Amino acid sequence: MITSKLPNVGTTIFTTMSQLAAETGALNLSQGFPDFNGPQGLLDAVGKHVASGHNQYSPMTGLPALRQQVAAKIARSYGATVDADSEVTITPGATAAIFCAIQAVIRSGDEVIVFDPCYDSYEPSVELAGGRCVHVQLSLQGFALDVEKIKAALSPRTRMIILNTPHNPTGALISRAELDQLAALIRDRDIYLVSDEVYEHLVFDGVPHVSVLAHEELYQRAFVVSSFGKTYHVTGWKTGYVVAPPALTAELRKVHQYVNFCGVTPLQFALADFMADHPEHVDELPAFYQAKRDLFCDLLAPSRFSFTRVTGTYFQLVDYSQIRPDLDDVAMSLWMTREHGVATIPVSVFYQTPPQGQRLVRLCFAKREETLQQAAEKLCVI
């Protein structure tokens, strides 16, 4: 009999809830994907490049034109200069980028600090590298980094810290002050960072995204990961990128070339074209998604759910304590899907040890206006 390398891993909650939504006909506000298409110009560009024969392997590091557009966007967005050839790598999705970064530096016995609630792909990647995750809870008020808890979690075995900002599932943003505190904590230690910034352009209320790319000290030890799928409403393309200093990029590419070798060629051509022709797209994203957040929250205002509007991502947490405090969040998510036709994600699945009595579920508002209206109507009668 095979001995599993991931004995505690089963079907993800995202797959489970999406399948249940399909079986019951519920509105799927669980898994994080839009129910609308990407920009028409981007879609047209894919067809053009497929028809023109751009269907063979692209360079392992990514199409040069696309890497150059990424570097140009970083300069515009963060005032940071990165070299497209030696610091930018195109990957088949952000998850693959995170996996390769972890495999590049984590060895047997190493420890990796992650922050709960924590996205679910991090820990299996660490375990497959022979490492162990050390879970540190974000504050319950505002989900901020707790410097004292981080300090207590550090050990001689700590080799990596994984950040996620804007944060899935809470929508919280890491501040410059928090990055400065983190830099001071690890300044004299051999510790690397993975900064998962896939929602970098989904920030609201005029609050900026503070990227590790713009933190000169931390960037020198960081792999910064982002997603074309999230930014251009095409999550099924599974195309992302990772930016890291040359020495770290070289190690990442050693792994990347044997995991996928390269990303999907015509998609890279299309993205390069669209980014060159429409640099304003990323500038318009905050207002685009803030309008959806505000519509959804306004529609939920008469409900018995309580919530604070998120400052980032396209996820809204809602507290159901006044509705069914007798149900834990997994049971609540199943009940809402089966009995009220709205699929959600329970927040406890993002914790190693969920806080006692927490009653939160995550709703995705990357949906058409009519979908949000229909969902809100169902949620307001619960």
Short mmCIF file of C-alpha atoms in Angstrom, two decimals:
data_model
loop_
_atom_site.label_atom_id
_atom_site.label_comp_id
_atom_site.label_asym_id
_atom_site.label_seq_id
_atom_site.Cartn_x
_atom_site.Cartn_y
_atom_site.Cartn_z
CA MET A 1 0.00 0.00 0.00
CA ILE A 2 1.21 3.46 -0.82
CA THR A 3 2.12 5.74 2.07
CA SER A 4 0.80 9.19 1.26
CA LYS A 5 3.21 12.11 1.31
CA LEU A 6 0.22 14.32 2.14
CA PRO A 7 -1.87 12.17 4.50
CA ASN A 8 -3.92 15.08 5.80
CA VAL A 9 -4.88 16.46 2.39
CA GLY A 10 -8.19 15.62 0.72
CA THR A 11 -10.45 17.41 -1.72
CA THR A 12 -10.22 21.15 -1.15
CA ILE A 13 -13.14 23.06 0.34
CA PHE A 14 -13.27 25.12 -2.85
CA THR A 15 -13.90 22.05 -4.99
CA THR A 16 -16.37 20.67 -2.46
CA MET A 17 -18.46 23.83 -2.29
CA SER A 18 -18.40 24.45 -6.04
CA GLN A 19 -19.57 20.87 -6.64
CA LEU A 20 -22.33 21.29 -4.08
CA ALA A 21 -23.40 24.55 -5.70
CA ALA A 22 -23.62 22.81 -9.07
CA GLU A 23 -25.57 19.88 -7.61
CA THR A 24 -28.09 22.09 -5.80
CA GLY A 25 -28.32 24.93 -8.31
CA ALA A 26 -27.05 27.40 -5.71
CA LEU A 27 -25.38 30.66 -6.60
CA ASN A 28 -21.65 30.01 -6.30
CA LEU A 29 -20.13 32.75 -4.15
CA SER A 30 -17.64 30.26 -2.72
CA GLN A 31 -14.77 29.73 -5.15
CA GLY A 32 -12.95 32.92 -6.17
CA PHE A 33 -13.65 33.45 -9.84
CA PRO A 34 -15.66 36.03 -11.83
CA ASP A 35 -18.87 35.06 -13.59
CA PHE A 36 -18.05 37.58 -16.33
CA ASN A 37 -15.47 37.52 -19.09
CA GLY A 38 -12.12 39.22 -19.44
CA PRO A 39 -11.60 42.28 -21.66
CA GLN A 40 -12.70 41.67 -25.23
CA GLY A 41 -9.43 42.98 -26.64
CA LEU A 42 -7.53 40.42 -24.60
CA LEU A 43 -9.77 37.58 -25.73
CA ASP A 44 -9.46 38.64 -29.37
CA ALA A 45 -5.68 38.71 -29.06
CA VAL A 46 -5.61 35.04 -28.02
CA GLY A 47 -7.46 33.98 -31.16
CA LYS A 48 -5.16 36.09 -33.29
CA HIS A 49 -2.03 34.50 -31.84
CA VAL A 50 -3.40 30.96 -32.00
CA ALA A 51 -4.32 31.47 -35.66
CA SER A 52 -0.96 33.03 -36.47
CA GLY A 53 0.93 30.00 -35.19
CA HIS A 54 2.16 30.99 -31.74
CA ASN A 55 1.42 27.52 -30.39
CA GLN A 56 4.82 26.03 -29.58
CA TYR A 57 6.97 26.29 -26.46
CA SER A 58 7.76 29.75 -25.25
CA PRO A 59 11.10 30.40 -23.51
CA MET A 60 11.35 28.73 -20.10
CA THR A 61 11.59 32.12 -18.40
CA GLY A 62 8.55 33.50 -20.21
CA LEU A 63 7.93 35.45 -23.39
CA PRO A 64 10.38 38.39 -23.43
CA ALA A 65 7.69 40.88 -24.44
CA LEU A 66 5.51 39.85 -21.50
CA ARG A 67 8.37 40.00 -19.00
CA GLN A 68 9.14 43.49 -20.25
CA GLN A 69 5.52 44.54 -19.75
CA VAL A 70 5.59 43.17 -16.19
CA ALA A 71 8.74 45.16 -15.43
CA ALA A 72 7.16 48.30 -16.91
CA LYS A 73 4.00 47.81 -14.82
CA ILE A 74 6.04 47.38 -11.65
CA ALA A 75 7.89 50.62 -12.38
CA ARG A 76 4.60 52.47 -12.93
CA SER A 77 2.78 50.95 -9.97
CA TYR A 78 5.50 50.84 -7.32
CA GLY A 79 8.38 52.99 -8.54
CA ALA A 80 10.62 49.92 -8.39
CA THR A 81 13.07 48.87 -11.07
CA VAL A 82 13.39 45.16 -11.86
CA ASP A 83 15.26 43.53 -14.72
CA ALA A 84 12.91 41.70 -17.08
CA ASP A 85 15.56 39.15 -18.03
CA SER A 86 17.07 38.25 -14.66
CA GLU A 87 14.23 38.96 -12.18
CA VAL A 88 10.88 38.19 -13.87
CA THR A 89 9.66 34.64 -14.56
CA ILE A 90 6.30 33.77 -16.15
CA THR A 91 4.64 30.70 -14.62
CA PRO A 92 1.53 28.60 -15.24
CA GLY A 93 -0.36 30.28 -12.41
CA ALA A 94 0.56 31.83 -9.07
CA THR A 95 0.15 28.53 -7.24
CA ALA A 96 2.91 27.00 -9.37
CA ALA A 97 5.08 30.04 -8.71
CA ILE A 98 4.64 29.66 -4.94
CA PHE A 99 5.35 25.94 -5.16
CA CYS A 100 8.56 26.48 -7.12
CA ALA A 101 9.75 29.23 -4.77
CA ILE A 102 9.25 26.98 -1.76
CA GLN A 103 10.96 24.01 -3.41
CA ALA A 104 13.90 26.23 -4.40
CA VAL A 105 14.96 27.06 -0.84
CA ILE A 106 13.21 24.79 1.70
CA ARG A 107 15.01 21.63 2.78
CA SER A 108 14.21 18.83 5.19
CA GLY A 109 13.74 20.13 8.73
CA ASP A 110 13.28 23.78 7.75
CA GLU A 111 10.44 25.78 9.28
CA VAL A 112 8.16 28.17 7.39
CA ILE A 113 6.04 30.74 9.22
CA VAL A 114 2.54 31.16 7.79
CA PHE A 115 -0.24 33.38 9.05
CA ASP A 116 -3.68 32.05 9.91
CA PRO A 117 -6.16 32.32 8.36
CA CYS A 118 -3.86 30.95 5.69
CA TYR A 119 -4.45 30.07 2.04
CA ASP A 120 -4.50 26.31 1.68
CA SER A 121 -1.80 25.68 -0.93
CA TYR A 122 1.13 26.86 1.22
CA GLU A 123 1.39 24.02 3.72
CA PRO A 124 1.31 21.07 1.26
CA SER A 125 4.07 22.74 -0.77
CA VAL A 126 6.19 23.13 2.36
CA GLU A 127 5.58 19.53 3.44
CA LEU A 128 6.54 18.18 -0.01
CA ALA A 129 9.84 20.05 0.35
CA GLY A 130 10.43 18.34 3.70
CA GLY A 131 9.68 21.44 5.76
CA ARG A 132 7.20 22.20 8.50
CA CYS A 133 4.77 25.11 8.79
CA VAL A 134 4.65 27.14 11.98
CA HIS A 135 1.25 28.79 12.19
CA VAL A 136 0.95 32.30 13.64
CA GLN A 137 -2.52 33.79 14.00
CA LEU A 138 -3.26 37.24 12.68
CA SER A 139 -5.00 39.52 15.16
CA LEU A 140 -8.72 38.87 15.45
CA GLN A 141 -9.39 42.61 15.13
CA GLY A 142 -8.38 43.70 11.65
CA PHE A 143 -6.26 40.61 10.89
CA ALA A 144 -2.98 42.50 11.29
CA LEU A 145 0.47 40.97 11.78
CA ASP A 146 1.38 40.47 15.45
CA VAL A 147 5.10 41.23 15.74
CA GLU A 148 5.41 39.66 19.20
CA LYS A 149 3.88 36.41 17.95
CA ILE A 150 6.22 36.38 14.96
CA LYS A 151 9.20 36.96 17.24
CA ALA A 152 8.09 34.06 19.43
CA ALA A 153 7.70 31.79 16.40
CA LEU A 154 11.21 32.42 15.05
CA SER A 155 13.76 29.67 15.62
CA PRO A 156 17.15 28.62 14.24
CA ARG A 157 15.21 26.42 11.81
CA THR A 158 13.08 29.25 10.38
CA ARG A 159 13.96 29.51 6.69
CA MET A 160 10.95 31.29 5.18
CA ILE A 161 7.98 33.50 5.98
CA ILE A 162 4.98 33.55 3.65
CA LEU A 163 3.07 36.82 3.41
CA ASN A 164 -0.25 37.34 1.66
CA THR A 165 -1.41 40.87 0.88
CA PRO A 166 -4.13 41.76 0.00
CA HIS A 167 -5.08 38.84 2.18
CA ASN A 168 -7.25 35.90 1.22
CA PRO A 169 -9.67 35.26 2.91
CA THR A 170 -9.94 38.43 5.03
CA GLY A 171 -9.19 41.24 2.56
CA ALA A 172 -6.73 42.83 5.00
CA LEU A 173 -3.71 44.80 3.74
CA ILE A 174 -0.21 44.75 5.18
CA SER A 175 1.09 48.26 5.95
CA ARG A 176 4.54 49.72 5.34
CA ALA A 177 5.02 49.91 9.10
CA GLU A 178 4.37 46.17 9.41
CA LEU A 179 6.90 45.42 6.66
CA ASP A 180 9.45 47.63 8.41
CA GLN A 181 8.89 45.74 11.67
CA LEU A 182 9.27 42.43 9.88
CA ALA A 183 12.49 43.62 8.22
CA ALA A 184 13.93 44.55 11.62
CA LEU A 185 13.01 41.12 13.03
CA ILE A 186 14.76 39.09 10.33
CA ARG A 187 17.56 41.49 9.37
CA ASP A 188 20.33 39.30 10.79
CA ARG A 189 18.76 35.95 9.97
CA ASP A 190 18.98 33.68 6.93
CA ILE A 191 15.26 33.86 6.17
CA TYR A 192 13.53 34.17 2.79
CA LEU A 193 10.10 35.58 1.99
CA VAL A 194 7.33 34.55 -0.36
CA SER A 195 4.96 37.47 -0.82
CA ASP A 196 1.69 36.31 -2.36
CA GLU A 197 0.30 39.49 -3.95
CA VAL A 198 -2.15 38.06 -6.48
CA TYR A 199 -4.84 40.62 -5.52
CA GLU A 200 -2.37 43.52 -5.75
CA HIS A 201 -4.66 45.71 -7.87
CA LEU A 202 -7.87 45.00 -5.93
CA VAL A 203 -7.54 47.62 -3.19
CA PHE A 204 -10.25 50.06 -2.14
CA ASP A 205 -11.10 53.34 -0.46
CA GLY A 206 -7.94 55.01 -1.70
CA VAL A 207 -5.71 52.76 0.41
CA PRO A 208 -2.59 51.76 -1.57
CA HIS A 209 -1.23 48.27 -1.90
CA VAL A 210 2.14 48.14 -0.15
CA SER A 211 4.22 45.70 -2.18
CA VAL A 212 7.37 43.95 -1.05
CA LEU A 213 8.66 44.97 -4.49
CA ALA A 214 8.86 48.54 -3.18
CA HIS A 215 10.57 47.57 0.09
CA GLU A 216 14.24 47.61 -0.87
CA GLU A 217 15.48 45.65 2.13
CA LEU A 218 12.87 42.88 2.12
CA TYR A 219 12.90 42.46 -1.66
CA GLN A 220 16.52 41.29 -1.51
CA ARG A 221 15.30 38.05 0.14
CA ALA A 222 11.87 37.75 -1.48
CA PHE A 223 9.92 35.94 -4.16
CA VAL A 224 6.97 38.22 -5.05
CA VAL A 225 4.12 36.38 -6.76
CA SER A 226 1.24 37.79 -8.80
CA SER A 227 -1.52 36.63 -11.13
CA PHE A 228 -2.65 37.67 -14.58
CA GLY A 229 -5.78 35.59 -13.98
CA LYS A 230 -6.93 37.76 -11.06
CA THR A 231 -5.93 41.04 -12.70
CA TYR A 232 -7.55 40.38 -16.10
CA HIS A 233 -10.62 38.35 -14.99
CA VAL A 234 -9.33 35.12 -16.60
CA THR A 235 -8.64 32.78 -13.69
CA GLY A 236 -8.91 29.71 -15.92
CA TRP A 237 -5.86 30.79 -17.87
CA LYS A 238 -3.69 29.86 -14.86
CA THR A 239 -0.97 32.31 -15.83
CA GLY A 240 1.08 34.22 -13.29
CA TYR A 241 4.58 35.41 -12.56
CA VAL A 242 7.20 35.68 -9.85
CA VAL A 243 9.68 38.52 -9.36
CA ALA A 244 12.83 37.97 -7.33
CA PRO A 245 16.45 39.19 -7.20
CA PRO A 246 18.72 37.49 -9.76
CA ALA A 247 20.24 34.91 -7.40
CA LEU A 248 16.82 33.80 -6.13
CA THR A 249 15.35 33.86 -9.63
CA ALA A 250 18.12 31.54 -10.82
CA GLU A 251 17.23 29.01 -8.11
CA LEU A 252 13.51 29.32 -8.78
CA ARG A 253 14.03 28.70 -12.50
CA LYS A 254 15.97 25.51 -11.77
CA VAL A 255 12.78 24.12 -10.23
CA HIS A 256 10.31 25.78 -12.61
CA GLN A 257 11.92 24.24 -15.70
CA TYR A 258 11.24 20.74 -14.37
CA VAL A 259 7.74 21.43 -13.05
CA ASN A 260 6.14 23.04 -16.10
CA PHE A 261 9.07 24.35 -18.15
CA CYS A 262 6.99 27.22 -19.55
CA GLY A 263 3.59 28.88 -19.55
CA VAL A 264 0.98 28.70 -22.31
CA THR A 265 2.44 30.50 -25.32
CA PRO A 266 -0.56 32.18 -27.04
CA LEU A 267 -1.85 33.47 -23.69
CA GLN A 268 1.51 35.12 -23.04
CA PHE A 269 1.48 36.80 -26.46
CA ALA A 270 -2.06 38.05 -25.86
CA LEU A 271 -1.25 39.40 -22.39
CA ALA A 272 1.84 41.19 -23.70
CA ASP A 273 -0.21 42.87 -26.42
CA PHE A 274 -3.03 43.89 -24.10
CA MET A 275 -0.73 45.22 -21.38
CA ALA A 276 1.10 47.35 -23.95
CA ASP A 277 -2.12 48.69 -25.47
CA HIS A 278 -4.08 49.13 -22.21
CA PRO A 279 -1.80 50.01 -19.29
CA GLU A 280 -4.77 51.82 -17.75
CA HIS A 281 -6.51 48.50 -17.02
CA VAL A 282 -4.70 47.99 -13.72
CA ASP A 283 -5.35 51.61 -12.70
CA GLU A 284 -9.10 51.14 -13.22
CA LEU A 285 -9.39 47.85 -11.30
CA PRO A 286 -9.75 49.34 -7.80
CA ALA A 287 -12.80 51.40 -8.79
CA PHE A 288 -14.24 48.50 -10.80
CA TYR A 289 -14.19 46.08 -7.87
CA GLN A 290 -14.97 48.68 -5.22
CA ALA A 291 -18.25 49.35 -7.04
CA LYS A 292 -19.06 45.64 -6.79
CA ARG A 293 -18.09 45.53 -3.13
CA ASP A 294 -20.22 48.57 -2.33
CA LEU A 295 -23.22 47.27 -4.27
CA PHE A 296 -23.04 43.92 -2.52
CA CYS A 297 -22.58 45.42 0.94
CA ASP A 298 -25.41 47.91 0.38
CA LEU A 299 -27.68 45.05 -0.66
CA LEU A 300 -26.66 43.05 2.44
CA ALA A 301 -27.25 45.95 4.83
CA PRO A 302 -30.86 44.88 5.67
CA SER A 303 -29.74 41.31 6.42
CA ARG A 304 -28.93 39.83 9.82
CA PHE A 305 -25.29 39.32 8.84
CA SER A 306 -22.77 41.73 10.31
CA PHE A 307 -19.63 42.78 8.45
CA THR A 308 -16.97 45.41 7.88
CA ARG A 309 -16.32 46.28 4.26
CA VAL A 310 -13.06 44.73 3.07
CA THR A 311 -10.18 46.92 1.89
CA GLY A 312 -8.81 44.42 -0.63
CA THR A 313 -9.45 41.24 -2.72
CA TYR A 314 -12.88 40.33 -4.06
CA PHE A 315 -13.98 38.51 -0.90
CA GLN A 316 -16.30 39.80 1.81
CA LEU A 317 -16.37 38.18 5.24
CA VAL A 318 -19.73 38.14 7.03
CA ASP A 319 -20.50 37.17 10.62
CA TYR A 320 -23.60 35.02 11.10
CA SER A 321 -23.61 35.02 14.92
CA GLN A 322 -27.08 36.58 15.03
CA ILE A 323 -28.54 33.98 12.68
CA ARG A 324 -27.32 30.45 13.50
CA PRO A 325 -24.78 30.60 16.35
CA ASP A 326 -25.51 26.92 16.95
CA LEU A 327 -23.76 25.98 13.68
CA ASP A 328 -20.03 25.99 13.12
CA ASP A 329 -18.99 27.66 9.88
CA VAL A 330 -18.67 24.42 7.88
CA ALA A 331 -22.20 23.38 8.86
CA MET A 332 -23.40 26.93 8.17
CA SER A 333 -21.89 26.91 4.68
CA LEU A 334 -23.54 23.60 3.86
CA TRP A 335 -26.89 24.80 5.29
CA MET A 336 -26.77 28.07 3.34
CA THR A 337 -26.00 26.22 0.12
CA ARG A 338 -28.64 23.51 0.49
CA GLU A 339 -31.41 25.48 2.16
CA HIS A 340 -30.92 29.03 0.87
CA GLY A 341 -29.17 28.63 -2.48
CA VAL A 342 -25.93 30.54 -1.82
CA ALA A 343 -22.59 28.72 -1.64
CA THR A 344 -19.93 30.20 0.68
CA ILE A 345 -16.56 29.22 2.15
CA PRO A 346 -16.15 28.63 5.91
CA VAL A 347 -13.22 30.64 7.29
CA SER A 348 -12.17 27.94 9.76
CA VAL A 349 -10.64 25.88 6.93
CA PHE A 350 -7.90 28.52 6.67
CA TYR A 351 -6.76 27.92 10.28
CA GLN A 352 -4.69 25.22 11.91
CA THR A 353 -6.65 25.91 15.13
CA PRO A 354 -9.74 28.05 14.48
CA PRO A 355 -10.56 30.69 17.13
CA GLN A 356 -13.18 29.49 19.58
CA GLY A 357 -16.65 30.71 18.68
CA GLN A 358 -15.69 32.45 15.42
CA ARG A 359 -18.70 32.54 13.09
CA LEU A 360 -17.44 33.80 9.72
CA VAL A 361 -18.02 32.78 6.11
CA ARG A 362 -16.43 34.19 2.95
CA LEU A 363 -18.46 35.45 0.00
CA CYS A 364 -16.99 36.26 -3.43
CA PHE A 365 -18.32 39.46 -5.03
CA ALA A 366 -16.47 39.13 -8.35
CA LYS A 367 -19.86 38.64 -9.96
CA ARG A 368 -22.24 40.37 -12.33
CA GLU A 369 -24.64 42.88 -10.81
CA GLU A 370 -27.61 40.57 -11.31
CA THR A 371 -25.79 37.71 -9.55
CA LEU A 372 -25.04 39.90 -6.55
CA GLN A 373 -28.65 41.09 -6.42
CA GLN A 374 -29.99 37.55 -6.54
CA ALA A 375 -27.56 36.41 -3.86
CA ALA A 376 -28.39 39.32 -1.60
CA GLU A 377 -32.12 38.64 -1.90
CA LYS A 378 -31.53 35.09 -0.70
CA LEU A 379 -29.18 36.16 2.11
CA CYS A 380 -31.52 38.85 3.40
CA VAL A 381 -34.27 36.34 4.16
CA ILE A 382 -32.08 34.02 6.22
#
